[in-house]
């Protein structure tokens, strides 16, 4: 009887490990690269990362001008790179992100560049190397603290 109990316990281990995983629900019938919902199992630590903004893209440009900071895609890649670094500094990865809030500003005289944002976003999420998708909200705001910033992103991650 003891060998049977031991074998049954060993067989159940993969199911137990799977039950502890973060569950990401895709939107049915959609290939849009965000999760419809994300479930975090008991016992996981939630990590809230402050809003990140872009780094200067062109050191030669006047930092008080849009040219120094780049377009929406450039700023998105910079912000996501900054988030990636912040997560790595605390032992996490972009794959641990479960929630994202995106604040986009329209460049003066133009509409907000959501397509440019998505070009940067899809280099970090929904890739073969990093397939995990966060639940996400994106909003257009009037402005950010620096009038040349077009992108600010804050994320929530879960420590595995």
Tab-separated table of C-alpha atoms in Angstrom, residues 11-141:
chain	number	residue	atom	x	y	z
A	11	UNK	CA	2.104	11.578	-10.000
A	12	UNK	CA	0.220	14.485	-8.412
A	13	UNK	CA	3.287	16.754	-8.177
A	14	UNK	CA	2.983	18.160	-11.720
A	15	UNK	CA	-0.675	19.027	-11.083
A	16	UNK	CA	0.237	20.791	-7.848
A	17	UNK	CA	2.968	22.788	-9.579
A	18	UNK	CA	0.585	23.736	-12.387
A	19	UNK	CA	-2.051	24.868	-9.892
A	20	UNK	CA	0.463	27.374	-8.481
A	21	UNK	CA	1.170	28.997	-11.868
A	22	UNK	CA	-0.139	32.381	-12.917
A	23	UNK	CA	-3.051	31.847	-15.316
A	24	UNK	CA	-3.363	34.188	-18.301
A	25	UNK	CA	-6.701	34.186	-20.122
A	26	UNK	CA	-6.617	35.217	-23.789
A	27	UNK	CA	-9.535	36.984	-25.419
A	28	UNK	CA	-11.441	34.342	-27.400
A	29	UNK	CA	-11.125	34.753	-31.160
A	30	UNK	CA	-8.523	37.521	-30.856
A	31	UNK	CA	-4.809	37.621	-31.551
A	32	UNK	CA	-4.394	41.049	-29.916
A	33	UNK	CA	-1.320	40.699	-27.669
A	34	UNK	CA	-2.847	41.311	-24.253
A	35	UNK	CA	-4.459	39.019	-21.706
A	36	UNK	CA	-8.182	39.372	-21.101
A	37	UNK	CA	-7.556	38.519	-17.454
A	38	UNK	CA	-4.746	37.219	-15.256
A	39	UNK	CA	-5.198	35.057	-12.158
A	40	UNK	CA	-2.576	35.102	-9.424
A	41	UNK	CA	-2.567	32.060	-7.148
A	42	UNK	CA	-2.305	32.271	-3.386
A	43	UNK	CA	1.186	32.501	-2.003
A	44	UNK	CA	2.657	34.647	-4.782
A	45	UNK	CA	4.198	38.050	-4.071
A	46	UNK	CA	2.840	40.990	-6.043
A	47	UNK	CA	5.378	43.645	-7.060
A	48	UNK	CA	4.211	47.128	-8.067
A	49	UNK	CA	6.667	48.995	-10.291
A	50	UNK	CA	6.380	52.787	-10.376
A	51	UNK	CA	5.650	54.522	-13.648
A	52	UNK	CA	8.687	54.534	-15.906
A	53	UNK	CA	9.455	57.234	-18.451
A	54	UNK	CA	11.853	57.345	-21.408
A	55	UNK	CA	15.545	58.048	-21.292
A	56	UNK	CA	17.022	60.642	-23.632
A	57	UNK	CA	17.257	59.140	-27.131
A	58	UNK	CA	19.551	61.742	-28.723
A	59	UNK	CA	22.205	63.157	-26.395
A	60	UNK	CA	23.192	65.746	-29.012
A	61	UNK	CA	19.707	67.271	-29.127
A	62	UNK	CA	18.446	69.947	-26.750
A	63	UNK	CA	16.722	68.043	-23.916
A	64	UNK	CA	13.988	70.665	-23.881
A	65	UNK	CA	12.892	69.606	-27.383
A	66	UNK	CA	10.979	66.551	-28.663
A	67	UNK	CA	14.000	65.592	-30.804
A	68	UNK	CA	15.935	64.588	-27.671
A	69	UNK	CA	13.305	62.057	-26.641
A	70	UNK	CA	12.215	60.506	-29.942
A	71	UNK	CA	8.868	59.400	-31.302
A	72	UNK	CA	6.329	57.149	-29.578
A	73	UNK	CA	7.972	53.895	-30.712
A	74	UNK	CA	11.423	55.088	-29.600
A	75	UNK	CA	10.063	56.204	-26.239
A	76	UNK	CA	8.103	52.960	-25.785
A	77	UNK	CA	11.235	50.883	-26.377
A	78	UNK	CA	13.150	53.085	-23.930
A	79	UNK	CA	10.460	52.818	-21.250
A	80	UNK	CA	10.119	49.044	-21.648
A	81	UNK	CA	13.908	48.733	-21.505
A	82	UNK	CA	13.883	50.719	-18.253
A	83	UNK	CA	11.145	48.458	-16.865
A	84	UNK	CA	13.103	45.374	-17.940
A	85	UNK	CA	16.171	46.678	-16.077
A	86	UNK	CA	14.147	47.539	-12.958
A	87	UNK	CA	12.633	44.048	-12.918
A	88	UNK	CA	15.997	42.329	-13.453
A	89	UNK	CA	17.428	44.378	-10.568
A	90	UNK	CA	14.945	42.638	-8.245
A	91	UNK	CA	15.199	39.172	-9.789
A	92	UNK	CA	12.190	39.346	-12.128
A	93	UNK	CA	11.661	39.428	-15.896
A	94	UNK	CA	9.158	40.896	-18.330
A	95	UNK	CA	7.516	37.463	-18.324
A	96	UNK	CA	6.512	38.091	-14.703
A	97	UNK	CA	4.460	41.197	-15.620
A	98	UNK	CA	0.740	40.545	-15.102
A	99	UNK	CA	-0.724	44.071	-15.406
A	100	UNK	CA	0.303	47.149	-17.359
A	101	UNK	CA	-1.056	50.683	-17.476
A	102	UNK	CA	0.070	52.796	-20.416
A	103	UNK	CA	-0.186	56.577	-20.630
A	104	UNK	CA	0.266	57.999	-24.130
A	105	UNK	CA	0.471	61.648	-25.161
A	106	UNK	CA	-0.261	62.858	-28.680
A	107	UNK	CA	2.664	64.750	-30.224
A	108	UNK	CA	1.759	68.398	-30.746
A	109	UNK	CA	-0.630	68.769	-33.677
A	110	UNK	CA	-0.899	64.995	-34.247
A	111	UNK	CA	-3.010	62.120	-32.962
A	112	UNK	CA	-1.545	59.768	-30.362
A	113	UNK	CA	0.592	57.102	-32.047
A	114	UNK	CA	-0.919	53.867	-30.732
A	115	UNK	CA	0.583	51.933	-33.670
A	116	UNK	CA	4.055	53.187	-32.723
A	117	UNK	CA	3.427	52.122	-29.141
A	118	UNK	CA	2.357	48.652	-30.314
A	119	UNK	CA	5.493	48.317	-32.471
A	120	UNK	CA	7.595	48.750	-29.339
A	121	UNK	CA	5.310	46.713	-27.059
A	122	UNK	CA	5.307	43.664	-29.339
A	123	UNK	CA	9.102	43.495	-29.149
A	124	UNK	CA	8.744	42.657	-25.440
A	125	UNK	CA	5.402	40.828	-25.135
A	126	UNK	CA	3.882	37.984	-27.118
A	127	UNK	CA	7.173	36.972	-28.691
A	128	UNK	CA	8.532	33.471	-29.085
A	129	UNK	CA	11.175	34.269	-26.462
A	130	UNK	CA	8.672	35.929	-24.078
A	131	UNK	CA	5.096	34.791	-24.803
A	132	UNK	CA	3.496	35.917	-21.509
A	133	UNK	CA	0.915	38.659	-21.975
A	134	UNK	CA	-0.211	41.087	-19.269
A	135	UNK	CA	-3.688	42.443	-18.722
A	136	UNK	CA	-3.351	45.984	-19.998
A	137	UNK	CA	-5.014	49.384	-20.087
A	138	UNK	CA	-3.874	52.119	-22.446
A	139	UNK	CA	-5.057	55.689	-22.230
A	140	UNK	CA	-4.361	58.961	-23.948
A	141	UNK	CA	-3.573	61.741	-21.499
